[in-house]
Short mmCIF file of C-alpha atoms in Angstrom, two decimals:
data_model
loop_
_atom_site.label_atom_id
_atom_site.label_comp_id
_atom_site.label_asym_id
_atom_site.label_seq_id
_atom_site.Cartn_x
_atom_site.Cartn_y
_atom_site.Cartn_z
CA MET A 1 40.90 8.02 42.10
CA LYS A 2 38.31 10.77 42.65
CA LYS A 3 38.47 11.64 38.93
CA ILE A 4 37.86 7.98 37.92
CA THR A 5 34.97 7.71 40.37
CA PHE A 6 33.45 10.91 38.95
CA ILE A 7 33.69 9.57 35.38
CA ILE A 8 32.03 6.28 36.37
CA VAL A 9 29.20 8.13 38.14
CA LEU A 10 28.78 10.42 35.13
CA PHE A 11 28.62 7.41 32.75
CA LEU A 12 26.07 5.61 34.92
CA SER A 13 24.03 8.80 35.09
CA PHE A 14 24.14 9.01 31.28
CA LEU A 15 22.87 5.45 30.95
CA ALA A 16 20.09 6.11 33.44
CA ASN A 17 18.92 9.14 31.46
CA ALA A 18 19.38 7.73 27.95
CA GLN A 19 16.20 7.86 25.90
CA GLU A 20 14.71 4.64 24.56
CA ASP A 21 11.78 3.90 22.25
CA ALA A 22 9.09 1.42 23.24
CA TRP A 23 5.53 0.35 22.57
CA VAL A 24 3.04 0.27 25.43
CA TYR A 25 0.21 -2.21 24.85
CA PHE A 26 -3.13 -1.92 26.64
CA THR A 27 -5.37 -4.62 28.07
CA ASP A 28 -8.68 -3.57 26.57
CA LYS A 29 -10.84 -0.90 24.96
CA PRO A 30 -13.45 0.13 27.53
CA ASP A 31 -15.41 2.21 24.98
CA ALA A 32 -15.76 -0.61 22.46
CA ALA A 33 -19.51 -1.14 22.85
CA TYR A 34 -20.26 2.51 22.14
CA PHE A 35 -18.10 2.75 19.02
CA LEU A 36 -19.27 -0.55 17.55
CA ALA A 37 -22.84 0.65 18.00
CA ASN A 38 -21.96 3.99 16.36
CA PRO A 39 -19.54 3.09 13.56
CA LEU A 40 -19.63 6.52 11.92
CA GLU A 41 -17.88 7.83 15.04
CA MET A 42 -14.75 5.93 13.98
CA LEU A 43 -15.03 5.26 10.22
CA SER A 44 -16.33 7.18 7.22
CA GLN A 45 -19.31 5.93 5.23
CA ARG A 46 -16.97 5.06 2.37
CA ALA A 47 -14.88 2.91 4.70
CA LEU A 48 -18.00 1.15 5.92
CA ASP A 49 -19.15 0.60 2.34
CA ARG A 50 -15.80 -1.00 1.49
CA ARG A 51 -16.24 -3.38 4.42
CA THR A 52 -19.81 -4.21 3.39
CA ALA A 53 -18.79 -4.90 -0.21
CA GLN A 54 -16.22 -7.45 0.99
CA ASN A 55 -18.33 -8.88 3.82
CA ILE A 56 -15.88 -7.69 6.50
CA ALA A 57 -17.36 -7.20 9.96
CA LEU A 58 -16.31 -4.47 12.37
CA ASP A 59 -14.31 -5.58 15.39
CA ASN A 60 -12.36 -4.23 18.36
CA LYS A 61 -9.40 -3.28 16.18
CA ASP A 62 -11.54 -0.57 14.63
CA VAL A 63 -12.24 1.01 18.02
CA PRO A 64 -10.02 3.95 19.04
CA ILE A 65 -7.66 3.68 21.99
CA SER A 66 -9.21 4.89 25.22
CA GLU A 67 -8.56 8.62 25.59
CA SER A 68 -8.25 8.06 29.33
CA TYR A 69 -5.42 5.59 28.75
CA ILE A 70 -3.64 7.98 26.41
CA SER A 71 -3.97 10.85 28.88
CA GLN A 72 -2.62 8.86 31.83
CA VAL A 73 0.41 7.71 29.84
CA THR A 74 1.00 11.22 28.50
CA VAL A 75 1.20 12.75 31.99
CA SER A 76 3.45 9.99 33.33
CA ALA A 77 6.85 11.24 34.48
CA GLY A 78 9.49 11.41 31.76
CA ILE A 79 7.28 9.96 29.01
CA THR A 80 6.70 11.45 25.56
CA VAL A 81 3.99 9.90 23.41
CA LYS A 82 5.18 9.83 19.78
CA ALA A 83 2.49 7.84 17.93
CA LYS A 84 -0.53 5.62 18.50
CA SER A 85 -2.17 2.59 16.93
CA LYS A 86 -5.76 1.56 17.56
CA TRP A 87 -5.25 -1.62 15.52
CA LEU A 88 -2.52 -2.81 17.89
CA ASN A 89 -3.98 -0.96 20.91
CA ALA A 90 -0.60 0.56 21.65
CA LEU A 91 1.29 3.83 22.04
CA HIS A 92 4.81 4.50 20.82
CA VAL A 93 6.59 6.25 23.68
CA ARG A 94 10.04 7.64 24.39
CA GLY A 95 11.72 7.95 27.80
CA THR A 96 14.30 6.42 30.08
CA VAL A 97 14.22 2.68 30.69
CA ALA A 98 13.06 3.25 34.28
CA ASN A 99 10.27 5.64 33.32
CA ILE A 100 9.02 3.34 30.57
CA GLN A 101 9.11 0.35 32.91
CA ASN A 102 7.05 2.32 35.44
CA LEU A 103 4.19 2.38 32.95
CA GLN A 104 3.64 -1.30 33.70
CA ASN A 105 2.31 -0.24 37.10
CA LEU A 106 -0.75 1.22 35.38
CA SER A 107 -3.60 -1.25 35.71
CA PHE A 108 -4.64 -0.98 32.05
CA VAL A 109 -1.15 -1.63 30.63
CA ASP A 110 -0.78 -5.19 29.38
CA HIS A 111 2.94 -5.07 28.63
CA VAL A 112 5.78 -2.91 27.38
CA GLU A 113 7.96 -3.84 24.42
CA PHE A 114 11.25 -1.97 23.95
CA ALA A 115 12.55 -1.32 20.44
CA ASN A 116 15.89 -2.47 21.83
CA ARG A 117 14.98 -6.08 22.45
CA ASN A 118 17.91 -6.56 24.82
CA LEU A 119 15.88 -4.49 27.27
CA ASN A 120 12.93 -6.87 27.07
CA VAL A 121 14.87 -9.51 29.00
CA ALA A 122 13.93 -8.64 32.58
CA GLY A 123 14.41 -5.00 31.64
CA ARG A 124 18.16 -5.27 32.16
CA ASN A 125 20.47 -2.39 31.30
CA VAL A 126 22.89 -2.80 28.43
CA ALA A 127 25.96 -0.89 27.46
CA GLN A 128 25.30 2.21 25.37
CA THR A 129 26.12 1.60 21.72
CA ASP A 130 27.57 4.22 19.42
CA PHE A 131 25.45 4.70 16.32
CA SER A 132 25.51 6.65 13.12
CA PRO A 133 22.93 7.28 10.39
CA VAL A 134 22.29 4.42 7.99
CA ASN A 135 21.58 4.76 4.29
CA LYS A 136 17.83 4.98 3.98
CA MET A 137 16.28 2.35 1.72
CA LEU A 138 14.33 4.95 -0.21
CA ASP A 139 17.55 6.45 -1.67
CA THR A 140 17.44 6.49 -5.47
CA GLN A 141 19.73 7.39 -8.31
CA VAL A 142 18.23 9.95 -10.68
CA THR A 143 19.42 10.98 -14.12
CA PHE A 144 17.49 13.83 -15.69
CA GLN A 145 16.97 13.08 -19.33
CA TYR A 146 14.06 12.72 -21.71
CA GLY A 147 11.96 9.72 -20.77
CA ASN A 148 9.16 7.71 -22.28
CA SER A 149 6.93 6.03 -19.72
CA SER A 150 5.18 3.75 -22.19
CA ASN A 151 7.52 0.82 -21.52
CA GLN A 152 6.82 0.62 -17.77
CA ILE A 153 3.08 0.51 -18.49
CA GLN A 154 3.14 -1.79 -21.50
CA MET A 155 5.40 -4.27 -19.69
CA LEU A 156 2.39 -4.97 -17.42
CA ASN A 157 -0.13 -4.76 -20.29
CA GLY A 158 -1.53 -1.79 -18.43
CA HIS A 159 -2.13 0.08 -21.68
CA LEU A 160 -4.82 -2.47 -22.54
CA LEU A 161 -6.74 -1.46 -19.40
CA HIS A 162 -6.20 2.23 -20.14
CA GLN A 163 -7.57 1.75 -23.64
CA GLN A 164 -10.75 0.46 -22.04
CA ASN A 165 -10.95 3.58 -19.83
CA TYR A 166 -9.76 1.78 -16.72
CA THR A 167 -7.46 4.50 -15.44
CA GLY A 168 -8.20 4.34 -11.72
CA THR A 169 -11.43 6.35 -11.72
CA GLY A 170 -13.34 5.89 -8.47
CA LYS A 171 -10.41 4.34 -6.61
CA ILE A 172 -8.48 6.06 -3.81
CA ILE A 173 -4.77 5.50 -3.24
CA ALA A 174 -2.97 6.60 -0.08
CA VAL A 175 0.73 7.27 -0.63
CA LEU A 176 2.82 6.91 2.55
CA ASP A 177 6.23 8.42 1.99
CA ALA A 178 8.85 11.02 2.97
CA GLY A 179 7.33 14.17 1.49
CA PHE A 180 5.62 15.72 -1.51
CA PRO A 181 7.25 19.09 -2.29
CA GLY A 182 6.18 20.55 -5.62
CA VAL A 183 3.05 18.44 -6.01
CA ASN A 184 0.97 21.57 -5.37
CA THR A 185 2.80 23.65 -8.02
CA ILE A 186 4.63 21.74 -10.76
CA SER A 187 3.10 20.98 -14.16
CA PRO A 188 3.16 17.13 -14.13
CA PHE A 189 0.55 17.26 -11.34
CA GLN A 190 -1.57 20.05 -12.83
CA ARG A 191 -4.05 17.56 -14.22
CA ILE A 192 -4.82 15.93 -10.87
CA ARG A 193 -4.95 19.35 -9.19
CA ASN A 194 -7.41 20.66 -11.77
CA ASN A 195 -9.59 17.58 -11.32
CA ASN A 196 -9.46 17.76 -7.50
CA GLN A 197 -7.91 14.30 -7.28
CA ILE A 198 -5.74 15.19 -4.28
CA LEU A 199 -8.21 14.62 -1.45
CA GLY A 200 -5.93 15.67 1.39
CA GLY A 201 -3.17 14.32 3.57
CA TYR A 202 -1.22 14.71 6.79
CA ASN A 203 2.36 15.08 7.97
CA PHE A 204 2.83 12.49 10.72
CA VAL A 205 6.47 13.46 11.21
CA GLY A 206 5.76 17.14 11.82
CA ARG A 207 2.29 16.45 13.27
CA ASN A 208 0.71 19.10 11.05
CA SER A 209 -1.30 19.41 7.85
CA ASN A 210 1.60 20.58 5.66
CA PHE A 211 2.28 17.59 3.44
CA TYR A 212 3.73 19.54 0.51
CA THR A 213 7.09 19.47 2.25
CA GLY A 214 9.68 16.96 3.46
CA GLY A 215 11.85 14.70 1.32
CA THR A 216 11.59 14.69 -2.46
CA HIS A 217 11.08 10.95 -2.67
CA GLY A 218 7.29 10.96 -2.37
CA THR A 219 6.94 13.43 -5.24
CA MET A 220 8.84 11.12 -7.58
CA VAL A 221 6.87 8.10 -6.37
CA LEU A 222 3.53 9.85 -6.89
CA SER A 223 4.53 10.90 -10.41
CA THR A 224 4.67 7.26 -11.59
CA MET A 225 0.99 6.88 -10.71
CA ALA A 226 -0.54 10.34 -11.10
CA GLY A 227 1.90 12.35 -13.22
CA TYR A 228 0.97 13.60 -16.68
CA THR A 229 3.24 15.37 -19.16
CA VAL A 230 2.30 14.99 -22.83
CA ASN A 231 4.59 12.62 -24.74
CA GLN A 232 6.86 12.16 -21.73
CA LEU A 233 5.08 10.79 -18.67
CA VAL A 234 1.72 9.15 -18.05
CA GLY A 235 1.11 7.61 -14.63
CA THR A 236 -0.38 4.17 -14.26
CA ALA A 237 -3.49 5.52 -12.46
CA PRO A 238 -3.96 9.06 -13.80
CA ASP A 239 -7.62 9.23 -12.82
CA ALA A 240 -7.43 7.78 -9.30
CA SER A 241 -7.76 10.04 -6.26
CA TYR A 242 -4.98 10.38 -3.71
CA TYR A 243 -4.24 11.04 -0.06
CA LEU A 244 -0.65 12.04 0.71
CA PHE A 245 0.81 11.06 4.08
CA ILE A 246 4.32 11.84 5.35
CA THR A 247 5.47 9.03 7.65
CA GLU A 248 9.19 8.90 6.88
CA ASP A 249 11.63 11.22 8.69
CA VAL A 250 14.46 11.91 6.25
CA SER A 251 16.73 13.14 9.06
CA SER A 252 17.00 9.80 10.86
CA GLU A 253 16.14 6.11 10.76
CA ASN A 254 14.16 5.12 13.84
CA PRO A 255 11.38 2.61 14.66
CA LEU A 256 9.06 5.59 15.19
CA GLU A 257 8.68 5.63 11.41
CA GLU A 258 7.06 2.18 11.59
CA SER A 259 4.56 3.54 14.10
CA ASN A 260 3.91 6.62 11.95
CA TRP A 261 3.19 4.28 9.04
CA VAL A 262 0.68 2.21 10.97
CA GLU A 263 -1.07 5.33 12.25
CA ALA A 264 -1.28 6.68 8.69
CA ALA A 265 -2.64 3.35 7.43
CA GLU A 266 -5.35 3.56 10.09
CA MET A 267 -6.26 7.06 8.90
CA ALA A 268 -6.33 5.78 5.32
CA ASP A 269 -8.69 3.01 6.39
CA SER A 270 -11.03 5.42 8.16
CA LEU A 271 -11.17 7.66 5.06
CA GLY A 272 -12.20 4.79 2.82
CA VAL A 273 -8.93 4.33 0.92
CA ASP A 274 -8.74 1.30 -1.37
CA ILE A 275 -4.99 0.95 -1.94
CA ILE A 276 -1.96 1.91 0.15
CA ASN A 277 1.31 2.45 -1.68
CA THR A 278 4.52 2.62 0.30
CA SER A 279 7.98 2.80 -1.19
CA LEU A 280 9.60 2.53 2.23
CA GLY A 281 11.38 -0.36 3.83
CA TYR A 282 12.83 -0.91 7.30
CA PHE A 283 15.71 -3.17 8.23
CA GLY A 284 18.66 -1.26 9.74
CA TYR A 285 18.33 1.70 12.12
CA ASP A 286 20.73 4.46 13.22
CA ASN A 287 20.88 2.74 16.60
CA PRO A 288 21.87 -0.84 15.70
CA ASN A 289 20.16 -2.11 18.87
CA TYR A 290 16.88 -1.25 17.12
CA SER A 291 17.73 -2.89 13.80
CA HIS A 292 15.88 -5.85 12.36
CA THR A 293 17.51 -9.09 11.32
CA TYR A 294 16.59 -11.46 8.51
CA GLU A 295 14.98 -13.66 11.17
CA ASP A 296 12.54 -10.79 11.81
CA MET A 297 11.34 -10.89 8.20
CA ASN A 298 8.68 -13.46 9.08
CA GLY A 299 5.57 -11.32 8.68
CA THR A 300 4.77 -11.17 12.40
CA THR A 301 7.69 -9.50 14.20
CA ALA A 302 8.04 -5.97 12.78
CA PHE A 303 5.44 -3.50 14.05
CA ILE A 304 4.88 -2.16 10.53
CA SER A 305 4.37 -5.64 9.07
CA ARG A 306 1.75 -6.49 11.67
CA GLY A 307 0.01 -3.22 10.82
CA ALA A 308 0.14 -3.95 7.10
CA ASP A 309 -1.60 -7.29 7.56
CA ILE A 310 -4.32 -5.64 9.64
CA ALA A 311 -4.75 -3.11 6.82
CA PHE A 312 -5.43 -6.05 4.50
CA SER A 313 -7.96 -7.46 6.97
CA ARG A 314 -9.86 -4.15 6.74
CA GLY A 315 -10.32 -4.66 2.97
CA MET A 316 -7.44 -2.61 1.55
CA ILE A 317 -4.55 -3.67 -0.68
CA CYS A 318 -1.05 -2.69 0.43
CA VAL A 319 1.46 -2.45 -2.42
CA VAL A 320 4.98 -2.11 -1.04
CA SER A 321 8.49 -1.97 -2.44
CA ALA A 322 10.65 -5.02 -1.79
CA GLY A 323 13.77 -2.96 -1.00
CA ASN A 324 17.04 -2.01 -2.65
CA SER A 325 19.47 -4.33 -0.86
CA GLY A 326 19.92 -6.98 -3.54
CA GLY A 327 23.65 -6.50 -3.87
CA SER A 328 24.44 -6.12 -0.17
CA SER A 329 25.46 -8.53 2.57
CA ASP A 330 21.81 -8.55 3.68
CA PRO A 331 20.09 -8.92 0.30
CA TYR A 332 16.65 -9.80 1.65
CA ILE A 333 13.35 -7.95 1.60
CA SER A 334 12.67 -5.40 4.31
CA ALA A 335 9.57 -4.75 6.43
CA PRO A 336 6.70 -4.44 5.55
CA ALA A 337 7.44 -6.40 2.35
CA ASP A 338 7.62 -9.50 4.54
CA ALA A 339 3.98 -9.17 5.64
CA VAL A 340 1.87 -12.14 4.55
CA ASN A 341 -0.84 -10.26 2.68
CA VAL A 342 0.98 -7.31 1.13
CA LEU A 343 1.88 -7.25 -2.54
CA ALA A 344 5.67 -6.84 -2.42
CA ILE A 345 7.18 -5.54 -5.66
CA GLY A 346 10.72 -6.16 -6.90
CA ALA A 347 12.46 -4.39 -9.78
CA VAL A 348 13.41 -5.36 -13.31
CA THR A 349 15.10 -3.45 -16.12
CA ALA A 350 13.31 -2.10 -19.17
CA SER A 351 14.14 -5.37 -20.92
CA LYS A 352 12.58 -7.42 -18.09
CA ASN A 353 15.87 -8.59 -16.59
CA TYR A 354 16.46 -8.69 -12.84
CA ALA A 355 17.69 -5.33 -11.51
CA SER A 356 20.77 -6.09 -9.41
CA PHE A 357 19.74 -3.84 -6.50
CA SER A 358 16.31 -5.43 -6.00
CA SER A 359 15.94 -7.20 -2.64
CA ILE A 360 15.35 -10.92 -2.81
CA GLY A 361 13.36 -13.53 -0.95
CA PRO A 362 12.17 -15.69 0.47
CA SER A 363 10.75 -14.39 3.72
CA PHE A 364 12.51 -15.94 6.71
CA ASP A 365 9.66 -18.43 7.12
CA GLY A 366 10.00 -19.53 3.50
CA ARG A 367 7.18 -17.70 1.69
CA VAL A 368 7.58 -16.43 -1.88
CA LYS A 369 8.88 -12.85 -1.81
CA PRO A 370 8.93 -10.56 -3.66
CA ASP A 371 5.46 -11.29 -4.97
CA VAL A 372 5.77 -9.78 -8.45
CA MET A 373 8.06 -7.48 -10.45
CA ALA A 374 7.82 -4.26 -12.44
CA GLN A 375 10.22 -1.80 -14.03
CA GLY A 376 12.37 -0.22 -11.33
CA GLN A 377 15.53 0.53 -13.29
CA ALA A 378 15.37 3.66 -15.46
CA SER A 379 11.76 4.22 -14.40
CA VAL A 380 10.36 7.45 -15.81
CA ILE A 381 9.52 9.98 -13.08
CA SER A 382 9.11 13.69 -12.39
CA ASP A 383 11.37 15.51 -9.95
CA THR A 384 10.20 18.31 -7.64
CA SER A 385 10.87 20.93 -10.31
CA GLY A 386 8.74 19.18 -12.91
CA ASN A 387 11.65 17.81 -14.92
CA ILE A 388 10.99 14.41 -16.47
CA GLY A 389 13.83 11.95 -15.99
CA THR A 390 14.58 8.42 -14.91
CA ALA A 391 15.34 6.87 -11.55
CA ASN A 392 16.29 3.49 -10.13
CA GLY A 393 14.71 1.66 -7.22
CA THR A 394 11.93 -0.64 -6.12
CA SER A 395 10.59 2.69 -4.90
CA PHE A 396 9.22 3.05 -8.43
CA SER A 397 8.36 -0.51 -9.41
CA GLY A 398 6.04 -0.46 -6.37
CA PRO A 399 3.88 2.56 -7.28
CA ILE A 400 3.91 1.67 -10.98
CA THR A 401 2.22 -1.56 -9.89
CA ALA A 402 -0.04 0.14 -7.33
CA GLY A 403 -1.52 2.32 -10.06
CA MET A 404 -2.30 -0.72 -12.15
CA VAL A 405 -3.92 -2.38 -9.14
CA ALA A 406 -6.30 0.58 -9.00
CA CYS A 407 -7.14 0.18 -12.69
CA LEU A 408 -7.72 -3.55 -12.28
CA TRP A 409 -9.98 -3.08 -9.26
CA GLN A 410 -11.93 -0.44 -11.18
CA ALA A 411 -12.52 -3.00 -13.91
CA LEU A 412 -13.54 -5.65 -11.36
CA PRO A 413 -15.44 -3.69 -8.69
CA THR A 414 -17.13 -6.70 -7.09
CA LYS A 415 -13.90 -8.57 -6.36
CA THR A 416 -12.36 -8.59 -2.89
CA ASN A 417 -8.84 -7.44 -2.14
CA ALA A 418 -7.76 -11.07 -1.77
CA GLN A 419 -9.22 -11.98 -5.16
CA ILE A 420 -7.50 -9.05 -6.85
CA ILE A 421 -4.11 -9.94 -5.34
CA GLN A 422 -4.47 -13.60 -6.27
CA ALA A 423 -5.42 -12.74 -9.85
CA ILE A 424 -2.31 -10.56 -10.17
CA LYS A 425 -0.06 -13.33 -8.91
CA GLU A 426 -1.66 -15.91 -11.20
CA SER A 427 -1.20 -13.62 -14.20
CA ALA A 428 2.56 -13.39 -13.64
CA ASN A 429 4.90 -15.20 -16.02
CA LEU A 430 6.59 -17.35 -13.34
CA TYR A 431 3.51 -18.22 -11.31
CA ALA A 432 4.10 -21.96 -11.67
CA THR A 433 7.85 -21.70 -10.99
CA PRO A 434 8.59 -18.76 -8.66
CA ASN A 435 12.14 -17.97 -7.53
CA ASP A 436 13.92 -15.80 -4.98
CA GLN A 437 14.78 -12.97 -7.38
CA PHE A 438 11.55 -12.59 -9.36
CA GLY A 439 8.96 -14.09 -7.03
CA TYR A 440 6.03 -14.98 -9.29
CA GLY A 441 7.46 -12.78 -12.04
CA ILE A 442 6.03 -9.94 -14.13
CA PRO A 443 2.23 -9.69 -14.00
CA ASP A 444 -0.05 -9.23 -17.00
CA PHE A 445 -2.96 -7.05 -15.88
CA SER A 446 -5.04 -7.89 -18.93
CA LEU A 447 -4.66 -11.58 -18.12
CA ALA A 448 -5.42 -10.79 -14.46
CA ILE A 449 -8.93 -9.75 -15.49
CA GLN A 450 -9.47 -13.18 -16.97
CA LYS A 451 -8.01 -14.85 -13.88
CA ALA A 452 -10.25 -12.87 -11.56
CA LEU A 453 -13.28 -13.80 -13.62
CA GLY A 454 -12.37 -17.48 -13.39
CA VAL A 455 -11.62 -18.04 -17.04
CA SER A 456 -8.84 -20.62 -16.98
CA ASN A 457 -8.68 -21.16 -20.74
CA PHE A 458 -9.47 -17.99 -22.60
CA SER A 459 -9.20 -19.68 -25.98
CA SER A 460 -12.39 -21.60 -25.25
CA ASN A 461 -15.73 -20.55 -26.69
CA SER A 462 -16.79 -18.14 -23.97
CA PHE A 463 -17.18 -14.38 -23.87
CA ILE A 464 -16.27 -12.27 -20.86
CA VAL A 465 -18.59 -9.40 -19.97
CA TYR A 466 -17.05 -6.96 -17.48
CA PRO A 467 -17.37 -5.09 -15.27
CA ASN A 468 -20.58 -6.61 -14.05
CA PRO A 469 -22.25 -4.74 -12.32
CA SER A 470 -21.52 -1.58 -14.31
CA ASN A 471 -22.78 1.98 -14.36
CA SER A 472 -21.31 3.07 -17.70
CA VAL A 473 -19.10 1.15 -20.14
CA VAL A 474 -19.27 -2.65 -20.41
CA ASN A 475 -16.41 -4.47 -22.13
CA LEU A 476 -16.59 -7.68 -24.08
CA ALA A 477 -13.51 -9.90 -24.27
CA LEU A 478 -13.65 -12.14 -27.32
CA PRO A 479 -12.06 -15.60 -27.22
CA THR A 480 -9.47 -16.64 -29.77
CA GLY A 481 -10.89 -16.92 -33.28
CA PHE A 482 -13.72 -14.40 -32.82
CA GLU A 483 -13.39 -10.95 -34.38
CA ASN A 484 -16.87 -9.46 -33.91
CA ALA A 485 -20.14 -10.01 -32.13
CA LYS A 486 -23.69 -8.71 -31.77
CA VAL A 487 -25.00 -7.86 -28.29
CA ALA A 488 -28.64 -7.43 -27.32
CA LEU A 489 -29.93 -6.40 -23.88
CA PHE A 490 -33.43 -7.12 -22.57
CA ASN A 491 -35.19 -5.81 -19.47
CA SER A 492 -37.15 -7.95 -17.00
CA LEU A 493 -40.24 -7.68 -19.24
CA GLY A 494 -38.37 -9.15 -22.18
CA GLN A 495 -38.24 -5.84 -24.04
CA GLN A 496 -35.08 -5.18 -26.03
CA VAL A 497 -33.38 -2.03 -24.74
CA LEU A 498 -30.04 -2.20 -26.56
CA ASN A 499 -28.67 -3.71 -29.77
CA ALA A 500 -25.04 -3.23 -30.75
CA ASP A 501 -22.53 -4.54 -33.28
CA LEU A 502 -19.11 -4.92 -31.67
CA GLN A 503 -15.80 -5.41 -33.42
CA GLY A 504 -12.16 -4.36 -33.31
CA THR A 505 -9.57 -4.53 -30.57
CA ASN A 506 -11.72 -2.86 -27.91
CA PRO A 507 -15.32 -4.12 -28.18
CA HIS A 508 -17.60 -2.36 -25.67
CA PHE A 509 -21.03 -0.84 -25.22
CA SER A 510 -22.57 1.69 -22.85
CA VAL A 511 -25.39 1.17 -20.34
CA GLU A 512 -25.13 4.69 -18.95
CA GLU A 513 -28.57 5.70 -20.26
CA LEU A 514 -30.32 2.66 -18.80
CA THR A 515 -32.06 2.73 -15.44
CA SER A 516 -30.62 0.70 -12.58
CA GLY A 517 -31.69 -2.93 -12.45
CA ILE A 518 -31.10 -6.42 -13.82
CA TYR A 519 -30.88 -7.00 -17.57
CA PHE A 520 -30.40 -10.09 -19.68
CA TYR A 521 -27.84 -10.15 -22.49
CA LYS A 522 -27.48 -12.30 -25.59
CA ILE A 523 -24.21 -12.36 -27.49
CA ILE A 524 -24.08 -13.82 -31.01
CA SER A 525 -20.95 -14.41 -33.07
CA GLY A 526 -21.13 -16.67 -36.08
CA ASN A 527 -22.88 -19.85 -35.03
CA PHE A 528 -22.12 -19.34 -31.34
CA SER A 529 -24.34 -17.57 -28.81
CA GLN A 530 -24.11 -16.88 -25.08
CA THR A 531 -26.67 -15.51 -22.61
CA GLY A 532 -26.42 -14.16 -19.09
CA LYS A 533 -27.36 -11.45 -16.59
CA LEU A 534 -25.97 -7.92 -16.44
CA VAL A 535 -26.54 -5.60 -13.49
CA LYS A 536 -26.73 -1.84 -14.03
CA ASN A 537 -25.84 0.11 -10.87
#
């Protein structure tokens, strides 16, 4: 009897000391007035400029969490602070159930939300559940053979943007992933290293500045956007700039990774990033009490999905992989692909057929997901040794698309993130008839330019002049039946400052030598003419 009593006491003691994960939400931000009056204390000038360009006002979400609140939680008995989010005004903490519940006695704590939702019902104890590591959704199958990346670009008509020198120049992409070993040494990334296109990064798992470490997945992902090996691999945004953030812990699957992601997205925002790419997805966790269900894929439940939608509200575009669960018992998209305003990318084969592993929609609340598709089977990538091969996964259809988003936004610099996303959806081949496997289908980024410019029938007698404003090259899209045109530019005094004959498959002219200001153009082709304004930045 004494032995049985001892075992029961030992088990109860184990339960009492078991570590749980939770989010602690605060009531307010007492320093809000100061930070809103001094925005450069919380955001870079580039971030502020991005807001201004899209008419997005600053608000309390931009204000950092009170340092006093963080300090008082940090010194609370038995509590370890693992991550923080100013957008959600919350800390991710770890401790016993009792110690986490005690945080609610702090006057500035609004509420506590346990990752194990059974504990959110009156904070009751539940039986300890055995758990084992789950297969992480970023797992990919790689075969190292000669590859040709032209197909994954041409499928999206991305080569047409590249031919017009829209290769991501001036856009910044943050890659949130598991690690980037080799990016600082191997030859496929030599071009972006030489051009100083890697702007920095951070390791949120190790809480240090060493981001050229961790899992190999991020290296392969980055190569589809930024890699360059002659005649083998060209990324979809070879001239964009990049921040590299490690948010995924390859040793475990835990909700902390969602919090790391949100914290990294906040850093990306503050640095002025335009596009976030993440080839990560969260559904099942090592501890099944923490796992999501399909019902959670509603855009508002998962911590990471809420963060992704806030990222959109700050003026960024989040391009995320739909997930690789298409053939499983839970075939649906994972978080944050369920977020309302992310661009969730599924996978197709090189011949544009559905890739059997690609997670399907809809979201639990019935929205179209995935949003669009790109090549994710036999995608051409670089490994951490610089070998060019192929790999399978929405992990690659996502960044292939993200790079093209950068090129499109470069071509249309005055468009908002919402307008860019909508144009991509409308350009897709199934936009009028979406389905659960393909979403809106495979986008056409050349057509997306026309959609964004509001040209519903491109065969009509109208010319498209873009980008407008411009500081260098201006492109002219000719409607069907027109093969050449003459362009004249006039300044505000009516003086002609440019006269050009345009023809061929890539008609364009340069305004680089002109001073900044407003000009008037006249386009003549045959018996048709068109006039308008052109702004030189």
